[in-house]
Each structure stands twice: as C-alpha cells, then as structure tokens.
PDB file of C-alpha atoms in Angstrom:
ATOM      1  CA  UNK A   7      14.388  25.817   3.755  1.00  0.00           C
ATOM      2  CA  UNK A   8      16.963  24.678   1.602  1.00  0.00           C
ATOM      3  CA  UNK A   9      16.337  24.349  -2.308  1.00  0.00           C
ATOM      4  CA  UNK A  10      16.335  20.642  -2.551  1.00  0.00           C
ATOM      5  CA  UNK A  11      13.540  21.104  -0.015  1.00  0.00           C
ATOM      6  CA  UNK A  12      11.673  23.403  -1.876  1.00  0.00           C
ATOM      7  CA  UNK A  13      11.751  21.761  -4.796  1.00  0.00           C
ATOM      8  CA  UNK A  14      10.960  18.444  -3.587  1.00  0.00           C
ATOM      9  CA  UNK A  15       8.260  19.611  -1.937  1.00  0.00           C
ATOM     10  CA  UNK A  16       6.708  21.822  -3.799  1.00  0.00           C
ATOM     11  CA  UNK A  17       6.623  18.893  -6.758  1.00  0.00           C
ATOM     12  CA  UNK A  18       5.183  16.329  -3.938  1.00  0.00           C
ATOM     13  CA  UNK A  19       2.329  19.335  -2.696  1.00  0.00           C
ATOM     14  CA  UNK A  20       1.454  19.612  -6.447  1.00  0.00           C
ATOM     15  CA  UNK A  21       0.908  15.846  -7.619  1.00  0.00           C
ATOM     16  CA  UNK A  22      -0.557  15.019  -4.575  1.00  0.00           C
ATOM     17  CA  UNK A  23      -2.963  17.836  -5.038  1.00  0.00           C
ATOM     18  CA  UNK A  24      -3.857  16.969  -8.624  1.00  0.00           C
ATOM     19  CA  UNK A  25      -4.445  13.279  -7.715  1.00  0.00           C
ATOM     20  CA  UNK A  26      -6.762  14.329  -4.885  1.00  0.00           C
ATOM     21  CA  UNK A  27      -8.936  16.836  -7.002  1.00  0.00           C
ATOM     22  CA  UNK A  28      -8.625  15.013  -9.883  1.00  0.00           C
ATOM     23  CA  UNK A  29      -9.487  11.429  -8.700  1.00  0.00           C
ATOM     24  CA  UNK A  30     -10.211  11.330  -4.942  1.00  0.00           C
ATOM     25  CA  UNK A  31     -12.802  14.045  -4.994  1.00  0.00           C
ATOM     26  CA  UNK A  32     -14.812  12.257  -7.664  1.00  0.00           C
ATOM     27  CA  UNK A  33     -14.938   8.854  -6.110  1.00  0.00           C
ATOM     28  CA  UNK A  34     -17.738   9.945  -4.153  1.00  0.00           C
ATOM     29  CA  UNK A  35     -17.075   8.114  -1.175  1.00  0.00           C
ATOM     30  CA  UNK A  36     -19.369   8.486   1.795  1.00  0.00           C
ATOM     31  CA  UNK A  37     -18.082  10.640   4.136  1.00  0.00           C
ATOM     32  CA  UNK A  38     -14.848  12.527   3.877  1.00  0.00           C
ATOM     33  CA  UNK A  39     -12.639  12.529   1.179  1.00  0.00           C
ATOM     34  CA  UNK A  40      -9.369  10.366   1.159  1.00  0.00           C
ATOM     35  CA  UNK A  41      -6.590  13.285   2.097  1.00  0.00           C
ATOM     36  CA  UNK A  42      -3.816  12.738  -0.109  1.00  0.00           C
ATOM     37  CA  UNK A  43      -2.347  16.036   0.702  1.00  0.00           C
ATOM     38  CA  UNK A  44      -2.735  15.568   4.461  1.00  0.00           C
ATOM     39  CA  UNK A  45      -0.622  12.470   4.160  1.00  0.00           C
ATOM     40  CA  UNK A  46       2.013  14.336   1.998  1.00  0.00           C
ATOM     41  CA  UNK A  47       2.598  16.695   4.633  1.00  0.00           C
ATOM     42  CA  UNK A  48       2.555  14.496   7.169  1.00  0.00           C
ATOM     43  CA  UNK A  49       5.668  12.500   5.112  1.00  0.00           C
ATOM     44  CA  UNK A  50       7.736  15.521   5.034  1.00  0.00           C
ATOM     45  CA  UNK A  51       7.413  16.764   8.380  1.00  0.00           C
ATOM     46  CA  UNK A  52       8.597  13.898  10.003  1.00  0.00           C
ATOM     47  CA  UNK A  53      11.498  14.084   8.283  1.00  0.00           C
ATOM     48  CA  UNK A  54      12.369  18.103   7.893  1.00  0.00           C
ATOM     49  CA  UNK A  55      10.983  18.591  11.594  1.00  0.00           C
ATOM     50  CA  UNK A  56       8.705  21.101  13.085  1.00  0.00           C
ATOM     51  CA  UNK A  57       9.534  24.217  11.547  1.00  0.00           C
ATOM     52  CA  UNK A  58      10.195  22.518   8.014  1.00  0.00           C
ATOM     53  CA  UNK A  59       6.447  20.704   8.371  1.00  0.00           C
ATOM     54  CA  UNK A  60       4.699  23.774   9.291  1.00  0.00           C
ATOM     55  CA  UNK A  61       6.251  25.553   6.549  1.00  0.00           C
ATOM     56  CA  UNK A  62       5.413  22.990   4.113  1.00  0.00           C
ATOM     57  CA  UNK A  63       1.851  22.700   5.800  1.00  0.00           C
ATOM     58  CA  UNK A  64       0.988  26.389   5.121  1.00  0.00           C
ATOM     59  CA  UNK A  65       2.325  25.770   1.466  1.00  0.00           C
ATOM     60  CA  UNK A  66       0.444  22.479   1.037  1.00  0.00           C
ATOM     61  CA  UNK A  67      -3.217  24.073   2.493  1.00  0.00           C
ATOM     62  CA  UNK A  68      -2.990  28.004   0.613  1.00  0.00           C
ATOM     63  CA  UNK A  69      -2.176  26.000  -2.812  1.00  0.00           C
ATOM     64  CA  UNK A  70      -5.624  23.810  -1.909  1.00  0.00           C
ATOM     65  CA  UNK A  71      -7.020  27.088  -0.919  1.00  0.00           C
ATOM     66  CA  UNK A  72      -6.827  28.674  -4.062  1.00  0.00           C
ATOM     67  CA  UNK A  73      -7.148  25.353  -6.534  1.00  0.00           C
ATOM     68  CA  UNK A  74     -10.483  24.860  -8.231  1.00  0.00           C
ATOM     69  CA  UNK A  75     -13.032  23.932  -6.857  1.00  0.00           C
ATOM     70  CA  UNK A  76     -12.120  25.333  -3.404  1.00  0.00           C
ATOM     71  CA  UNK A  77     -15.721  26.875  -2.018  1.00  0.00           C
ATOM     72  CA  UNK A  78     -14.216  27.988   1.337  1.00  0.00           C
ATOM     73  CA  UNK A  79     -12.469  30.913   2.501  1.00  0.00           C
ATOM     74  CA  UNK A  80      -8.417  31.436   1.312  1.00  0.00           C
ATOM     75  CA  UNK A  81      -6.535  30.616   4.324  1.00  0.00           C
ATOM     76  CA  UNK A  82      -8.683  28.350   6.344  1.00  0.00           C
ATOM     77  CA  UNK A  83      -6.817  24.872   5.061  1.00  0.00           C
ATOM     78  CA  UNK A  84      -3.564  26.364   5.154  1.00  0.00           C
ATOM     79  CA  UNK A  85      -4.082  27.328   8.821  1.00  0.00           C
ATOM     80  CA  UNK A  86      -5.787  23.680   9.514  1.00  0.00           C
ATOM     81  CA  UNK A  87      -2.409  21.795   7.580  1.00  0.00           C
ATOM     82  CA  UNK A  88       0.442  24.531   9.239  1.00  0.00           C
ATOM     83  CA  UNK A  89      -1.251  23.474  12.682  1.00  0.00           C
ATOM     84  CA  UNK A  90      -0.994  19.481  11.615  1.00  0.00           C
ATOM     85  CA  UNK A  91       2.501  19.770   9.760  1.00  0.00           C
ATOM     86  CA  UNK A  92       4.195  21.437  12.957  1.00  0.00           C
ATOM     87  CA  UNK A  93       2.678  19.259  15.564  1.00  0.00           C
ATOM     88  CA  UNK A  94       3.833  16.069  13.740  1.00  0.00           C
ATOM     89  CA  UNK A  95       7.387  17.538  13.145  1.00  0.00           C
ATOM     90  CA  UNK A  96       7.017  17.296  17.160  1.00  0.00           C
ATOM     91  CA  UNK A  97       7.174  13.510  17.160  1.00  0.00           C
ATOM     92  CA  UNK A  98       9.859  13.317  14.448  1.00  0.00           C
ATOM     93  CA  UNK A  99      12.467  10.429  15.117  1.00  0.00           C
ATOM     94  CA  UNK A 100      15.959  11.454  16.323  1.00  0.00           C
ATOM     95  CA  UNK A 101      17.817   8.626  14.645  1.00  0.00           C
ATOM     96  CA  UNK A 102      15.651   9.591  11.078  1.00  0.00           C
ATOM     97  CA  UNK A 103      14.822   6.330  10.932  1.00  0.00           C
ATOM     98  CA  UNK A 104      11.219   4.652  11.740  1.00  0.00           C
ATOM     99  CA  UNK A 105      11.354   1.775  13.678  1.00  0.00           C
ATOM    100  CA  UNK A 106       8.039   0.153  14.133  1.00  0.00           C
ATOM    101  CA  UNK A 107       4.803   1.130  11.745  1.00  0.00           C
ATOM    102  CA  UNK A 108       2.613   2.006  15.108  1.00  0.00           C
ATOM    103  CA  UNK A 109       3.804   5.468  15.429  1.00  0.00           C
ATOM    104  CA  UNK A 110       3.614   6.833  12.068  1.00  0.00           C
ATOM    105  CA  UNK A 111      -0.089   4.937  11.794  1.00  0.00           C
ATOM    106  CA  UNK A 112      -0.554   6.841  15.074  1.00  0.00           C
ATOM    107  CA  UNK A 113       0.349  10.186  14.152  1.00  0.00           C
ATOM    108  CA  UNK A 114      -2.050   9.419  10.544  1.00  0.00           C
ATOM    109  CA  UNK A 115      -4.996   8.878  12.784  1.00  0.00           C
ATOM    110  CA  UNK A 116      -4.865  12.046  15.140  1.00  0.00           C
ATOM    111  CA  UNK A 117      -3.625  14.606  11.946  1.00  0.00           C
ATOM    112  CA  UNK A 118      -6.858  12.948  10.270  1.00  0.00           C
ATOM    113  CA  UNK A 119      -9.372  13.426  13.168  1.00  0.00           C
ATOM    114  CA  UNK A 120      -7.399  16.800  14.410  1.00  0.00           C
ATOM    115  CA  UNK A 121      -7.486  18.340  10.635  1.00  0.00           C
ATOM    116  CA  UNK A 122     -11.528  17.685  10.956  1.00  0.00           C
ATOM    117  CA  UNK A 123     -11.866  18.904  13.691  1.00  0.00           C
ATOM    118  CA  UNK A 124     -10.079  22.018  13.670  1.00  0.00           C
ATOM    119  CA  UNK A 125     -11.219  22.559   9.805  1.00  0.00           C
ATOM    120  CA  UNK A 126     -14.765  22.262  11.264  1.00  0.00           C
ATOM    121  CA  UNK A 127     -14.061  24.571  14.165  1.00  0.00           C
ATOM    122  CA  UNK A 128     -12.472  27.058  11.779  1.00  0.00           C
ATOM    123  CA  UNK A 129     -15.663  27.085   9.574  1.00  0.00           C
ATOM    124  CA  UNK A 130     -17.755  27.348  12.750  1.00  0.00           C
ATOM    125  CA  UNK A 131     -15.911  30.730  13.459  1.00  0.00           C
ATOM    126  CA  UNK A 132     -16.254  31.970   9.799  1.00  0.00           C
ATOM    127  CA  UNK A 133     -20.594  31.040   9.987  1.00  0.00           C
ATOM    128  CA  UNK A 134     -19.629  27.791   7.573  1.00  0.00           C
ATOM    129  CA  UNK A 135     -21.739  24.966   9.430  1.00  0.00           C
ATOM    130  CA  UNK A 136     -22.035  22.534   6.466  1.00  0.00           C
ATOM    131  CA  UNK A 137     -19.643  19.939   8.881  1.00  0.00           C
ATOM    132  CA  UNK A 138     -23.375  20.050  10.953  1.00  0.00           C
ATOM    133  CA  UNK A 139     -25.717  18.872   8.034  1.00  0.00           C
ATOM    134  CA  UNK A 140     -23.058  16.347   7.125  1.00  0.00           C
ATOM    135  CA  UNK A 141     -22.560  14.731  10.422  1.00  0.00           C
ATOM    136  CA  UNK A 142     -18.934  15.610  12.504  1.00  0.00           C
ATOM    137  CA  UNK A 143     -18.858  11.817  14.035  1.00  0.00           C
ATOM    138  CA  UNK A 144     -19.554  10.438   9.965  1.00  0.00           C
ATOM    139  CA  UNK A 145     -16.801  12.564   8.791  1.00  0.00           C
ATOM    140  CA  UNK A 146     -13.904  12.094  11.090  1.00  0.00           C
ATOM    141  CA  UNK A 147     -14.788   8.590  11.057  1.00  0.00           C
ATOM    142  CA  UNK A 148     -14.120   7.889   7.598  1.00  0.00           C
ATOM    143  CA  UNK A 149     -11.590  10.275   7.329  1.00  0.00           C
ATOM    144  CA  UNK A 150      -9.576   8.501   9.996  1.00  0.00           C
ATOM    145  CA  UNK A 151     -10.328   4.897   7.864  1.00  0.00           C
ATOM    146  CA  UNK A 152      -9.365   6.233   4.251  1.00  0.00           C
ATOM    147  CA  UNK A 153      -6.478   8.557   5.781  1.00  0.00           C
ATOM    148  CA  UNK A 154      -5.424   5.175   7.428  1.00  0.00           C
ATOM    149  CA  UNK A 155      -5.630   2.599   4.335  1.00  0.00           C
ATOM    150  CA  UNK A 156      -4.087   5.499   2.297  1.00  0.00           C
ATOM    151  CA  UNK A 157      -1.056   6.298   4.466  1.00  0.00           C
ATOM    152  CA  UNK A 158       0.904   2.923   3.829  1.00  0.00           C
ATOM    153  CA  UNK A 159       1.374   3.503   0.496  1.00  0.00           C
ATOM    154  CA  UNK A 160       2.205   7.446   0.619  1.00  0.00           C
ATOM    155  CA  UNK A 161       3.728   8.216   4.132  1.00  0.00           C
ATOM    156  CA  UNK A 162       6.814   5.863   3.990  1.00  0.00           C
ATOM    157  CA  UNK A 163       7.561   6.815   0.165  1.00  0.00           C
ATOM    158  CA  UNK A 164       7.555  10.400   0.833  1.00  0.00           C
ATOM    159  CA  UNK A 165       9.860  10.345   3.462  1.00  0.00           C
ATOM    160  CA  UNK A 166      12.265   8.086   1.615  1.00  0.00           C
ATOM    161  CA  UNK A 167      12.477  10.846  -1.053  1.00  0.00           C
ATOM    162  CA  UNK A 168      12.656  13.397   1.550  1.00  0.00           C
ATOM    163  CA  UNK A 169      15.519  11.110   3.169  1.00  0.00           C
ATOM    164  CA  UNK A 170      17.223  10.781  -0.382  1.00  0.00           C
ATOM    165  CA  UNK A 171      16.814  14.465  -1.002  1.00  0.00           C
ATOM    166  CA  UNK A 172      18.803  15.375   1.841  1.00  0.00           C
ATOM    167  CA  UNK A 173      22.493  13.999   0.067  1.00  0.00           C
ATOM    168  CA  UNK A 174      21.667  16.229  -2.902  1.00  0.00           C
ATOM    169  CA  UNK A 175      25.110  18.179  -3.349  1.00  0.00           C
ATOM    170  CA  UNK A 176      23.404  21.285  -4.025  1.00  0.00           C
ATOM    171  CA  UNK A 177      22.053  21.476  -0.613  1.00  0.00           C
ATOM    172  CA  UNK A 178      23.778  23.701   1.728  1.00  0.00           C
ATOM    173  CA  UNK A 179      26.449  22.284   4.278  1.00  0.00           C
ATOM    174  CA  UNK A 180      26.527  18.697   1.952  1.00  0.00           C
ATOM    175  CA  UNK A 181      29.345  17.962   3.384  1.00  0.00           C
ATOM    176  CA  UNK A 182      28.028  18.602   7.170  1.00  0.00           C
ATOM    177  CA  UNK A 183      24.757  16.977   6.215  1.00  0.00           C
ATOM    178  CA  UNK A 184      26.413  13.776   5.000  1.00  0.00           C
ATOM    179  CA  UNK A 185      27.936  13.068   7.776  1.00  0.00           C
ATOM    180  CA  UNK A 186      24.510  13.459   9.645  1.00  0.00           C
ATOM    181  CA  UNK A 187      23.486  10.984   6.991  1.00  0.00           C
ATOM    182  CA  UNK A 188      25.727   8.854   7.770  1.00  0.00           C
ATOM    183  CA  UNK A 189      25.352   8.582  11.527  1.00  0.00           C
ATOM    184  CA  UNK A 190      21.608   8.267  11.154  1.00  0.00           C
ATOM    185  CA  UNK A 191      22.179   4.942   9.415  1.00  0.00           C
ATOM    186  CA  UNK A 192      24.801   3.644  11.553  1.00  0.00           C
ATOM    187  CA  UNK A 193      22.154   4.372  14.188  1.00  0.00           C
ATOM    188  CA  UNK A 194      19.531   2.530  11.902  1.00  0.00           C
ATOM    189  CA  UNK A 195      21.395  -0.597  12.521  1.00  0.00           C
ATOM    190  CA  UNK A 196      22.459  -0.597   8.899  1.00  0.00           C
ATOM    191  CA  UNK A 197      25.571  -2.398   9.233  1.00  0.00           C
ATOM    192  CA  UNK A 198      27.824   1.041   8.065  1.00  0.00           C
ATOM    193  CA  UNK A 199      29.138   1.506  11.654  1.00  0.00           C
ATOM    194  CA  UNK A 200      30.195  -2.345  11.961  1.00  0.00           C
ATOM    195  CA  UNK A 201      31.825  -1.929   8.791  1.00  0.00           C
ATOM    196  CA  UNK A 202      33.578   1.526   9.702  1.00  0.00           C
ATOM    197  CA  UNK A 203      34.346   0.243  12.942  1.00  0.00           C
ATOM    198  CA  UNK A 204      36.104  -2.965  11.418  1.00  0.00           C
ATOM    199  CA  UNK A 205      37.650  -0.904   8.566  1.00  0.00           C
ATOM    200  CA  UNK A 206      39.649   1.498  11.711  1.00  0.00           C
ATOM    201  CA  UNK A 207      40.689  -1.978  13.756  1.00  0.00           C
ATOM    202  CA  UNK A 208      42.195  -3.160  10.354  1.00  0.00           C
ATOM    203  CA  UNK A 209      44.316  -0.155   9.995  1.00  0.00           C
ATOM    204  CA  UNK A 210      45.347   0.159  13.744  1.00  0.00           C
ATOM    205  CA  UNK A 211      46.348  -3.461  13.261  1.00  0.00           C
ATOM    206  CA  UNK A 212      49.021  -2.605  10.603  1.00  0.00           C
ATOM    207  CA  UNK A 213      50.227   0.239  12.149  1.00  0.00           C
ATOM    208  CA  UNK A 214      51.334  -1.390  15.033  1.00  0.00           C
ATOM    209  CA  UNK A 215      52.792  -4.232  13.410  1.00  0.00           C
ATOM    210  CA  UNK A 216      54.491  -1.808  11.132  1.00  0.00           C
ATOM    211  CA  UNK A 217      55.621  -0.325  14.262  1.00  0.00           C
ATOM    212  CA  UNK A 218      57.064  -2.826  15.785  1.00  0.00           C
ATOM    213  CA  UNK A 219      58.732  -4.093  12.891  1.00  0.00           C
ATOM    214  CA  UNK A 220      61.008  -0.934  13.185  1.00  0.00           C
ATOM    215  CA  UNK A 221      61.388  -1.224  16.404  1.00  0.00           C
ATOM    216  CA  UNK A 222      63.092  -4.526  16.303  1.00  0.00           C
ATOM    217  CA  UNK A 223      65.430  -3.471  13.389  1.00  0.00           C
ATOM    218  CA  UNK A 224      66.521  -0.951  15.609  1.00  0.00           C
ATOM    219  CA  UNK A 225      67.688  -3.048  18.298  1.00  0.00           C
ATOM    220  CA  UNK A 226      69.139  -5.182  15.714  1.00  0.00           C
ATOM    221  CA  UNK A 227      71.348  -2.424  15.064  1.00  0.00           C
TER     222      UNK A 227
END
C-alpha cells in the first residue's frame, strides 16, 4: 500500500477504535454493539479495492484484538474484518464514484450480519459459545439496525478522505494517479469532461482559422 494509504488509514483504524471502546461499548445497548470499526473498513475498501480492504481489514481487527478490554483470542477479529474488507473491495465501483445510496446501505447490512456470523462461527471452533447464551437472531439483528443508522454518517466521509488522499503528491505514480482522478470525475458526471471537451473545440477552432488565414495570404501572393 502506498504511504498516504497507510497513514490515512492507520489514523481512521485508530479513532474509530477509540470512539467505539471508549463510547459505543459503554452505551449498553441491547444487543450488539454499534461497529464503528466495521464501518471504517468498509469506507476504505470500497475505495482501495479488494486487496487494499483486506489489508486494512486484518490491520483494523489485530489492533481490536489486542486493545483493552479484548476477552477473545488474538486473531479471531482480524480474520472476521480481512474476510469482510476483501469481499466488499469485490463490489467496489469502477467509475470511484457512488451513484445511488442502495448499494453501499447494502453492502453495510451483509458485512454486519456476515461479521456476526462468521465471528460467532469462529468462536464456535475455538469452544467460545457466549453468541448462544446471548441469542445469534438478537445479535445480528441489532447489529444490522445500529451498523445501518451508523453507516450514513461514517461510510461516505471515509471514502471522501480516502478519495482526497489519493491526489496526495507523495503518493507514488501522482502524476499517473491524477489522471485516473481525473477520468473518474469526468465519469462522475462532474462537468470536467464538458469543460475539457469545450476547452480542445476552442483551440481547434483557432487553429484552423489561423490556418486559413495563411493560406489566403499565400494566394494573395
């Protein structure tokens, strides 16, 4: 990954893990626990892609692993987020831009009920059965609703950062990745490619009447 990358995700993993130890956790909400971090991850893989999400995934879930107060096995969560963070790099948009709020609430809902379910079937595996007192139905009920109410307020601002990120010039191949920049919001339906477009006519314009301005001095002559 390149270092803008790095460091803009690290710093996202890290607040977002604070907030949900620090704040989250103590609400005592029934049921799950709102999964800030989940939703962090989910941000920045569907903007770096597959390999960049489960990368970040595996980051996101070992630093939750080994934060206080983490009762579970080292590993487990960062297995259960690599999983979630590659599989939504999947569905990433080619044009980098997200048309319609439907997908992205989509893709919230199944990482919140597949992150359950396959924490719950890791812990089954390990001899952790507390997701059977609790109730499996209770818990990736409400973690689908809080996952849900949380994501419109987290999902789209992380991946403008990640976007913004991207046009750092001490990222590798700026000048390459600009110009991917650039076509993704032409694509967007920004308005740059009209403006592009009108900017080349313009010139094309002049040329030719520059063109055959000399031409008829010459036969002047």
């Amino acid at each position: 990954m390149r270092v803008n990358r790095i460091l803009l995700s690290s710093s996202l993993i890290v607040v977002a893990l604070v907030i949900q130890v620090s704040v989250l956790a103590r609400l005592h909400l029934p049921g799950a626990v709102p999964d800030l971090l989940l939703l962090t991850v989910l941000g920045l893989a569907l903007v770096y892609g597959h390999v960049g999400g489960s990368l970040v995934g595996f980051g996101a879930g070992l630093l939750a692993d080994l934060a206080p107060p983490a009762d579970h096995a080292a590993g487990r969560y960062a297995l259960v987020l690599c999983v979630i963070g590659y599989l939504a790099g999947l569905v990433k948009p080619e044009s980098g831009q997200v048309r319609s709020v439907t997908g992205p609430m989509a893709v919230v809902v199944a990482a919140a009920v597949g992150s359950t379910l396959l924490y719950a079937g890791v812990g089954a595996l390990v001899g952790d059965t507390a997701a059977r007192h609790v109730g499996l139905g209770g818990l990736l009920f409400s973690a689908a609703l809080y996952d849900l109410l949380l994501a419109p307020f987290v999902v789209p601002g992380v991946m403008a950062l990640a976007r913004r990120a991207e046009n750092d010039p001490l990222a590798e191949n700026s000048s390459a990745k600009s110009a991917d920049v650039a076509s993704g919001w032409s694509s967007g339906g920004t308005g740059l490619r009209i403006g592009a477009q009108r900017g080349l006519r313009a010139k094309a314009a002049r040329a030719r009447v520059a063109r055959a301005g000399r031409i008829k001095g010459v036969k002047r002559l």
